Coordinates of C-alpha atoms in Angstrom, one line a residue:
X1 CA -30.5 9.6 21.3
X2 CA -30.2 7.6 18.2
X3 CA -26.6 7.0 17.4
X4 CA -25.4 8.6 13.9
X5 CA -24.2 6.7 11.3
X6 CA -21.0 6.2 10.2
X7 CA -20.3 6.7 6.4
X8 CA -18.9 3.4 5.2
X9 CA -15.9 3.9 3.0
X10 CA -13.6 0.5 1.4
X11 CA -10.4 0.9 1.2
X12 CA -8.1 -1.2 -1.0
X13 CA -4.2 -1.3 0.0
X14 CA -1.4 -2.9 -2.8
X15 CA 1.8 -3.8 -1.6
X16 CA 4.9 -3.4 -3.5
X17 CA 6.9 -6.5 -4.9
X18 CA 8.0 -5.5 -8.5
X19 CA 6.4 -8.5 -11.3
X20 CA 4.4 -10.3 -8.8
X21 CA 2.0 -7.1 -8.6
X22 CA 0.2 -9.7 -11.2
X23 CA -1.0 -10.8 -8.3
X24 CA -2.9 -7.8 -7.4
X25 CA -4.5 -8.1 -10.7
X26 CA -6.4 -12.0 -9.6
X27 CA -7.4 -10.4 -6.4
X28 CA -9.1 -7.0 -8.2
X29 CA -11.1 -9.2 -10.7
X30 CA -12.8 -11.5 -7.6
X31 CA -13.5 -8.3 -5.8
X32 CA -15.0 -7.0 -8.5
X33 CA -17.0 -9.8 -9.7
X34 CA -18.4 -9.3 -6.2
X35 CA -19.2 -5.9 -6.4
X36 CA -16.6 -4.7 -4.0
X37 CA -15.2 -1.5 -5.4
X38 CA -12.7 0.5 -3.6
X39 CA -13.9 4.6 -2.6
X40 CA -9.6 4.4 -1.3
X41 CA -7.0 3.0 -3.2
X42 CA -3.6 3.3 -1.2
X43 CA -0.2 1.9 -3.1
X44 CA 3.0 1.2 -2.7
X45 CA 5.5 0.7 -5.3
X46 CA 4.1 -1.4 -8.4
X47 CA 0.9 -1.3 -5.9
X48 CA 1.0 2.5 -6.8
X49 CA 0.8 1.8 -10.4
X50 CA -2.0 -0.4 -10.4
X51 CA -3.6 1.7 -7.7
X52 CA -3.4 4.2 -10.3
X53 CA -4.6 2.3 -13.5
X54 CA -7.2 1.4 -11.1
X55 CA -8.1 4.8 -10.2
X56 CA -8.0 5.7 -13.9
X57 CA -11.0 3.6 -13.9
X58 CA -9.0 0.5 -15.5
X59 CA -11.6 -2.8 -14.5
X60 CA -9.9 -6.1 -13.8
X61 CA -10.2 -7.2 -17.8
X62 CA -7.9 -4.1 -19.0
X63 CA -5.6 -4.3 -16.1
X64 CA -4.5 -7.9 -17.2
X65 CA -4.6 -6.8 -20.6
X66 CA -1.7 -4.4 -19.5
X67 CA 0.0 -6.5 -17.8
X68 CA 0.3 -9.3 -20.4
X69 CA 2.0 -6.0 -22.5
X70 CA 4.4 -6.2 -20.5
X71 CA 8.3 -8.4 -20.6
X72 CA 11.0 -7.2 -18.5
X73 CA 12.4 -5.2 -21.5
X74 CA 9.4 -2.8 -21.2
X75 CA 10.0 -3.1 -17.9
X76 CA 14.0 -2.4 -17.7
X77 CA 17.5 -2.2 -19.4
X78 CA 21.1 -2.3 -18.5
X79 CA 23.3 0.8 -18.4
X80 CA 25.3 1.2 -21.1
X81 CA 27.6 4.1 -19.6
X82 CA 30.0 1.6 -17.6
X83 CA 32.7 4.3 -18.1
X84 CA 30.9 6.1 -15.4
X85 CA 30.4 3.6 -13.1
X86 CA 31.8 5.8 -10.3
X87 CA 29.1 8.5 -10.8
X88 CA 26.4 5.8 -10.8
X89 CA 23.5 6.3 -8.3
X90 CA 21.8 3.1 -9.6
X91 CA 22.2 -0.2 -11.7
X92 CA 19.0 -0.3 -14.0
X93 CA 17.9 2.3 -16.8
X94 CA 13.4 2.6 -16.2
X95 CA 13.2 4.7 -19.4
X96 CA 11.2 2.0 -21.3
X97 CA 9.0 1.6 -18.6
X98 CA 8.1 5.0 -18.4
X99 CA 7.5 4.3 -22.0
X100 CA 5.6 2.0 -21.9
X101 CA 3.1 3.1 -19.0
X102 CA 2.7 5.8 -21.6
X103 CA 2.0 4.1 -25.0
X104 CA -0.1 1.5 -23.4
X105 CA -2.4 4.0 -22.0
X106 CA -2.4 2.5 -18.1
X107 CA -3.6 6.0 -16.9
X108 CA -6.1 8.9 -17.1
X109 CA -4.5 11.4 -14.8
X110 CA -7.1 13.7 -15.8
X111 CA -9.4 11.4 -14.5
X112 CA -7.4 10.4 -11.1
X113 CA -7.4 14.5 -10.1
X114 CA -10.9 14.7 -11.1
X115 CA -14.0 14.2 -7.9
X116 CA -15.1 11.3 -10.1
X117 CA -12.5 9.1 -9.1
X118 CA -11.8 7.7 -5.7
X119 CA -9.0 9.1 -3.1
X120 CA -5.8 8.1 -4.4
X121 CA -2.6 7.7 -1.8
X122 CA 0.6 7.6 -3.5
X123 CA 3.7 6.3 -1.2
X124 CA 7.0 7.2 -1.5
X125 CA 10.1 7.8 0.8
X126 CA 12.4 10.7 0.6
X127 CA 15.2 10.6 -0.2
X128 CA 17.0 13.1 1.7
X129 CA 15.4 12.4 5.2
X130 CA 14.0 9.0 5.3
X131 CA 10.1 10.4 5.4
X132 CA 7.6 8.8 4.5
X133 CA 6.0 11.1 2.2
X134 CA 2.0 10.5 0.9
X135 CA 1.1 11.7 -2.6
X136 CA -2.7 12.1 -2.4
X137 CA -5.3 13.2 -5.0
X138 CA -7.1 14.9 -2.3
X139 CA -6.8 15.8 1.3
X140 CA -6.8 13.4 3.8
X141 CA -7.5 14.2 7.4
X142 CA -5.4 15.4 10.4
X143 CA -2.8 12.6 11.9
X144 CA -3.8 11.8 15.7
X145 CA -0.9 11.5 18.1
X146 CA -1.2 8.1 19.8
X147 CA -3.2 7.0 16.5
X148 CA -1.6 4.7 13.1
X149 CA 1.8 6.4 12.7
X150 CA 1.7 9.9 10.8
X151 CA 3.4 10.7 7.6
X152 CA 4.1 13.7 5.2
X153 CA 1.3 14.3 3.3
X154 CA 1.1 16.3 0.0
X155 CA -2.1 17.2 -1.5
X156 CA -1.4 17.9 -5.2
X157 CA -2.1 16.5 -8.6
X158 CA -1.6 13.1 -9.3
X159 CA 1.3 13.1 -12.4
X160 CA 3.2 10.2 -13.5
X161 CA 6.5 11.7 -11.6
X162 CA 4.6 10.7 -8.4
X163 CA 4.1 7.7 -9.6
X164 CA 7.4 6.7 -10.8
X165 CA 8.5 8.2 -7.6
X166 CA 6.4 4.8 -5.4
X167 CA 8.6 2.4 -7.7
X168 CA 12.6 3.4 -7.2
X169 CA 13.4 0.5 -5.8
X170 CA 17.2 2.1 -4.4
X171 CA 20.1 1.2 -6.3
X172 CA 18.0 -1.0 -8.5
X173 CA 16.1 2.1 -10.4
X174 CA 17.1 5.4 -10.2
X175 CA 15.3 7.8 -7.8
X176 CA 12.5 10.7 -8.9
X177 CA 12.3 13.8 -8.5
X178 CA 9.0 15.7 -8.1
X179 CA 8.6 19.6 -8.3
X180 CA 12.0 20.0 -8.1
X181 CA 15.5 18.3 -7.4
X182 CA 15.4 18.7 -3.4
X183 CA 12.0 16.8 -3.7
X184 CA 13.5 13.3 -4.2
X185 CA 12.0 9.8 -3.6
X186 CA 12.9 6.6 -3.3
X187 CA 10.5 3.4 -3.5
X188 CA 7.9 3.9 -0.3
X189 CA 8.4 0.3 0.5
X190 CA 11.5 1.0 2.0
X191 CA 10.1 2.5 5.0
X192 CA 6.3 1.8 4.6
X193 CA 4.9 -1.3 1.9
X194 CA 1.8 -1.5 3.4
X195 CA 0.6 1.8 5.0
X196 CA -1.9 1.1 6.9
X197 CA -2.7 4.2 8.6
X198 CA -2.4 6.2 5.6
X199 CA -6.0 4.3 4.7
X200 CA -7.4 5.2 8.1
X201 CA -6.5 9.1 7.4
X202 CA -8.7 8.6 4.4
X203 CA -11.5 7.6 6.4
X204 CA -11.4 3.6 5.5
X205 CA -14.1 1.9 7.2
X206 CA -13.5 -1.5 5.5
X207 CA -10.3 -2.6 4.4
X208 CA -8.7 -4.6 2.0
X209 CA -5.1 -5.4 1.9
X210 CA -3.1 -6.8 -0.3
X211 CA 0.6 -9.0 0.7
X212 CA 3.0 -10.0 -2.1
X213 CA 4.6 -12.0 0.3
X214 CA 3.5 -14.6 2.8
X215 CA 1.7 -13.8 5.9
X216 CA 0.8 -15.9 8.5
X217 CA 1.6 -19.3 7.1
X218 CA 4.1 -21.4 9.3
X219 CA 5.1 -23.3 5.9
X220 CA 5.0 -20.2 3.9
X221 CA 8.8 -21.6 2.6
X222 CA 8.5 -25.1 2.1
X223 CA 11.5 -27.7 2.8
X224 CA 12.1 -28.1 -0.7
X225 CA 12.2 -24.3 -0.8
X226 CA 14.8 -24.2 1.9
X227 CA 17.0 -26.3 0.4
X228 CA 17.0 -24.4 -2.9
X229 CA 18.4 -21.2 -1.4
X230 CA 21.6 -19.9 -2.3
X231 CA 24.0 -17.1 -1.2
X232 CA 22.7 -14.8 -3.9
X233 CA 18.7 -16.0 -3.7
X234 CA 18.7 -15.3 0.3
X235 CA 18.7 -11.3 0.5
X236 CA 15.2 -11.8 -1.7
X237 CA 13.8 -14.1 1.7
X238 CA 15.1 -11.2 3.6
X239 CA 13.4 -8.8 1.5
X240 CA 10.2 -10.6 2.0
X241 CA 10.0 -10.0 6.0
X242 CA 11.5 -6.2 5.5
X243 CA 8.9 -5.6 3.8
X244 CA 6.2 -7.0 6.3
X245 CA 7.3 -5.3 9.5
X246 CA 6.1 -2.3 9.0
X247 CA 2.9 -3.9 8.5
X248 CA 3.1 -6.4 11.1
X249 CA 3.5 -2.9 13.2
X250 CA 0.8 -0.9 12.1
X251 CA -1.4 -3.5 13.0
X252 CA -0.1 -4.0 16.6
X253 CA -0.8 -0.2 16.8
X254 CA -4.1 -0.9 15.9
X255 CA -4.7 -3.3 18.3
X256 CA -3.3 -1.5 20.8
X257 CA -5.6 1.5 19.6
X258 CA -8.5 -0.9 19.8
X259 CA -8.3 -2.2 23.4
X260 CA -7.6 1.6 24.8
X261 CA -10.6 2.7 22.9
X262 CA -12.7 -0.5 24.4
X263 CA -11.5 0.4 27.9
X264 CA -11.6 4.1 27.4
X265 CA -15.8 3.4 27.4
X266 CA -15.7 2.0 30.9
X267 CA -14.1 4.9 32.7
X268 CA -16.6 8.0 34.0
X269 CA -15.6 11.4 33.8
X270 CA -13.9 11.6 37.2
X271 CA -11.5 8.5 36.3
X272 CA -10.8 10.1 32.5
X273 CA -9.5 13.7 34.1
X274 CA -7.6 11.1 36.6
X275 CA -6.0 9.2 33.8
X276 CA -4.9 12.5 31.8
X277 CA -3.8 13.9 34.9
X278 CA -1.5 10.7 35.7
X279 CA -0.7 9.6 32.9
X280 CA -0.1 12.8 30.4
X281 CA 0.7 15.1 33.7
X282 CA -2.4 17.4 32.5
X283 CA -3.3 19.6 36.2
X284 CA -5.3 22.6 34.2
X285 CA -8.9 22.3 33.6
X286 CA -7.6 23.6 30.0
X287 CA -5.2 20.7 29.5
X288 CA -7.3 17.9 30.9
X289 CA -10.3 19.1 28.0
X290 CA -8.1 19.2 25.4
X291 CA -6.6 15.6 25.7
X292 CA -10.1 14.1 26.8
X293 CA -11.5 15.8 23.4
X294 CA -8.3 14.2 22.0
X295 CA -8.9 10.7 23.4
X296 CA -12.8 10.7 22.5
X297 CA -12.3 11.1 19.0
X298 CA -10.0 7.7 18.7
X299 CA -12.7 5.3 17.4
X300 CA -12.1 1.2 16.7
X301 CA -10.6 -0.1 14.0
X302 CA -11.7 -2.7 11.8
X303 CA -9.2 -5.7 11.6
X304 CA -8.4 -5.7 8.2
X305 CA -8.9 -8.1 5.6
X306 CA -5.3 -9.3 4.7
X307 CA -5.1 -11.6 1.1
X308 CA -1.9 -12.8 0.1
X309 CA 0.1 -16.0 -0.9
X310 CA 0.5 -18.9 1.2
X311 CA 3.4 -19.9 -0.1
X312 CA 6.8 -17.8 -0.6
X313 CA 6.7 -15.9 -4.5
X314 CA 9.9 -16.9 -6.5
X315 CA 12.6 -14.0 -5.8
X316 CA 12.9 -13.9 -9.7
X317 CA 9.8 -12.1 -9.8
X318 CA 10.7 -8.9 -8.3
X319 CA 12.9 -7.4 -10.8
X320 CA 11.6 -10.0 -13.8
X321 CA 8.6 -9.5 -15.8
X322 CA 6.9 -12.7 -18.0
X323 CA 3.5 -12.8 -19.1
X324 CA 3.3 -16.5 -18.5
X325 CA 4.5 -16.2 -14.8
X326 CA 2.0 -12.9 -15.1
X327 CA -1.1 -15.3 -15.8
X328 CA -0.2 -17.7 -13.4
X329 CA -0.1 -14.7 -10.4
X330 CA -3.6 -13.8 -11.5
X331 CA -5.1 -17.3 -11.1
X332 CA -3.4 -17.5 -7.9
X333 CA -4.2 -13.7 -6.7
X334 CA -8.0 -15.0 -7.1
X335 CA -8.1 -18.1 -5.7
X336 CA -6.6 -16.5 -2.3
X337 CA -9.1 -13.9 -2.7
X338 CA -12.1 -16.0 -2.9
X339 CA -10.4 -17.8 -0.1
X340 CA -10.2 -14.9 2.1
X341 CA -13.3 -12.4 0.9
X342 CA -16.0 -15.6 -0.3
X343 CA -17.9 -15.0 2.8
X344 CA -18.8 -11.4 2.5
X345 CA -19.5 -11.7 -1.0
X346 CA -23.1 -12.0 -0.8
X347 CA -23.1 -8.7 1.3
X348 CA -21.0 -6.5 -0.8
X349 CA -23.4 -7.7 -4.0
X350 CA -26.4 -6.6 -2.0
X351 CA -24.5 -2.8 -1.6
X352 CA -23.8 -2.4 -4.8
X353 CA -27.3 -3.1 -5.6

């Protein structure tokens, strides 16, 4: 019996990291230079917005036209209300960058919700509860327990609310609300920056992901860099590696996923009742069917394509935004791209033949 195949689906997954989401900008021009072109776009924080400009149907040109719009005071202002500093929720006033996001045209929402564009996962946390909660232009498929760790998901719309919503950073910005003021969300990096599994509910078949920060460099921080740290410069380092671990986790889970599946193959019908039976406690012939239809749908994961810096960004660049430092991160968001993506570039031309 000839084996069916699979539909391939590329998913592209942006970190958050404030200003250094430049960098997302270099990386999205090589890929598509290449022909690579996302079907998923999954983002986090400022990974949200240019998900969405992105999804808008933005190319890699206009997106760095945007971002050389931008200076941190399009970005971001000071309160002004000190008199009420004991009401305050947060420190920074994101009214022009709502703004701005606005008069510069970085989205086509009618566009996003449309079937014309590609599935579009927005991630925030709430508030209230902790949750991660997915913003999705379209439904995504059934969590699997065992499977990349589940979220809320919430089919609806795609508004600018939702968007706004990825980016409050806590204490920095102030949180959003969305469909009403129990509905409120913090940045999604602070529970998920790189959500992994949300791509994989989407059907992603090849993925692309995106790291503002270091990965697997041993001199990611250089000894000059070390040196340079002070008191009020450290809680960015610590930032950096917050913001990995849940990443750095949802790929162990795959792994794990990967060499179940692989030895899952081996067994014969006799030893997979046996191993719900042990294992899960399963004694019903109705039990044992409905984990072993369970545990044949799990199918193996792709590793991922990570690309990201090899050295440590300047903390600076999180809450700052310069269109010099901007042009710099999309020179450097390209090289590490061709870097990590130059081999299957021939391929993904011949595809999008």
């Amino acid at each position: 019996m000839e084996k069916q195949r699979v539909e391939q689906k590329r998913a592209l997954i942006l970190s958050g990291g404030g200003g250094r989401g430049a960098y997302h900008c270099g990386v999205y021009e090589y890929l598509e230079s290449v022909g690579w072109r996302p079907d998923i776009l999954v983002g986090t924080s400022i990974g949200a917005i240019n998900a969405a400009a992105i999804a808008s149907g933005r190319t890699a040109a206009q997106l760095k036209e945007l971002w050389l719009k931008l200076n941190t005071n399009k970005v971001q202002r000071l309160r002004t209300d000190i008199l009420n500093l004991d009401r305050w929720t947060y420190l920074l006033d994101t009214s022009p960058w709502r703004r701005s996001l606005l008069e510069d045209d970085w989205f086509d929402f009618d566009h996003i919700n449309s079937d014309r564009a590609p599935t579009l996962a927005i991630v925030t946390t709430d508030v209230w509860t902790g949750d991660i909660t997915v913003f999705c232009n379209r439904p995504l498929a059934e969590s699997r327990s065992g499977g990349p760790r589940s979220k809320r998901i919430r089919c609806e719309p795609i508004t600018l609310e939702h968007i706004m919503a990825s980016c409050s950073i806590p204490v920095v910005y102030p949180w959003t609300s969305v469909g009403g003021e129990e509905d409120t969300f913090w940045d999604g990096a602070v529970v998920s920056n790189t959500p992994l599994g949300t791509a994989l509910r989407a059907g992603a078949t090849d993925i692309v992901v995106v790291l503002l920060s270091p990965w697997e460099e041993k001199d990611a921080v250089t000894a000059e860099g070390r040196a340079s740290f002070k008191l009020w410069t450290l809680p960015g380092l610590a930032l950096d590696w917050v913001l990995l671990a849940s990443f750095r986790a949802d790929l162990k889970l795959c792994e794990a996923l990967n060499m179940f599946v692989a030895a899952y193959e081996f067994l014969d019908e006799a030893q997979r009742r046996d191993l719900v039976k042990h294992v899960w406690g399963a004694e019903s012939k109705e039990e044992q069917d409905a984990l072993l239809e369970r545990l044949a749908s799990y199918k193996f994961v792709r590793a991922p394509r990570i690309i990201a810096p090899r050295r440590l960004l300047p903390v600076e660049q999180i809450v700052t935004y310069d269109p010099e430092a901007h042009r710099q991160l999309f020179k450097q968001g390209y090289a590490d791209a061709v870097r990590v993506m130059r081999h299957v570039a021939a391929d993904a031309k011949d595809e999008g033949q």
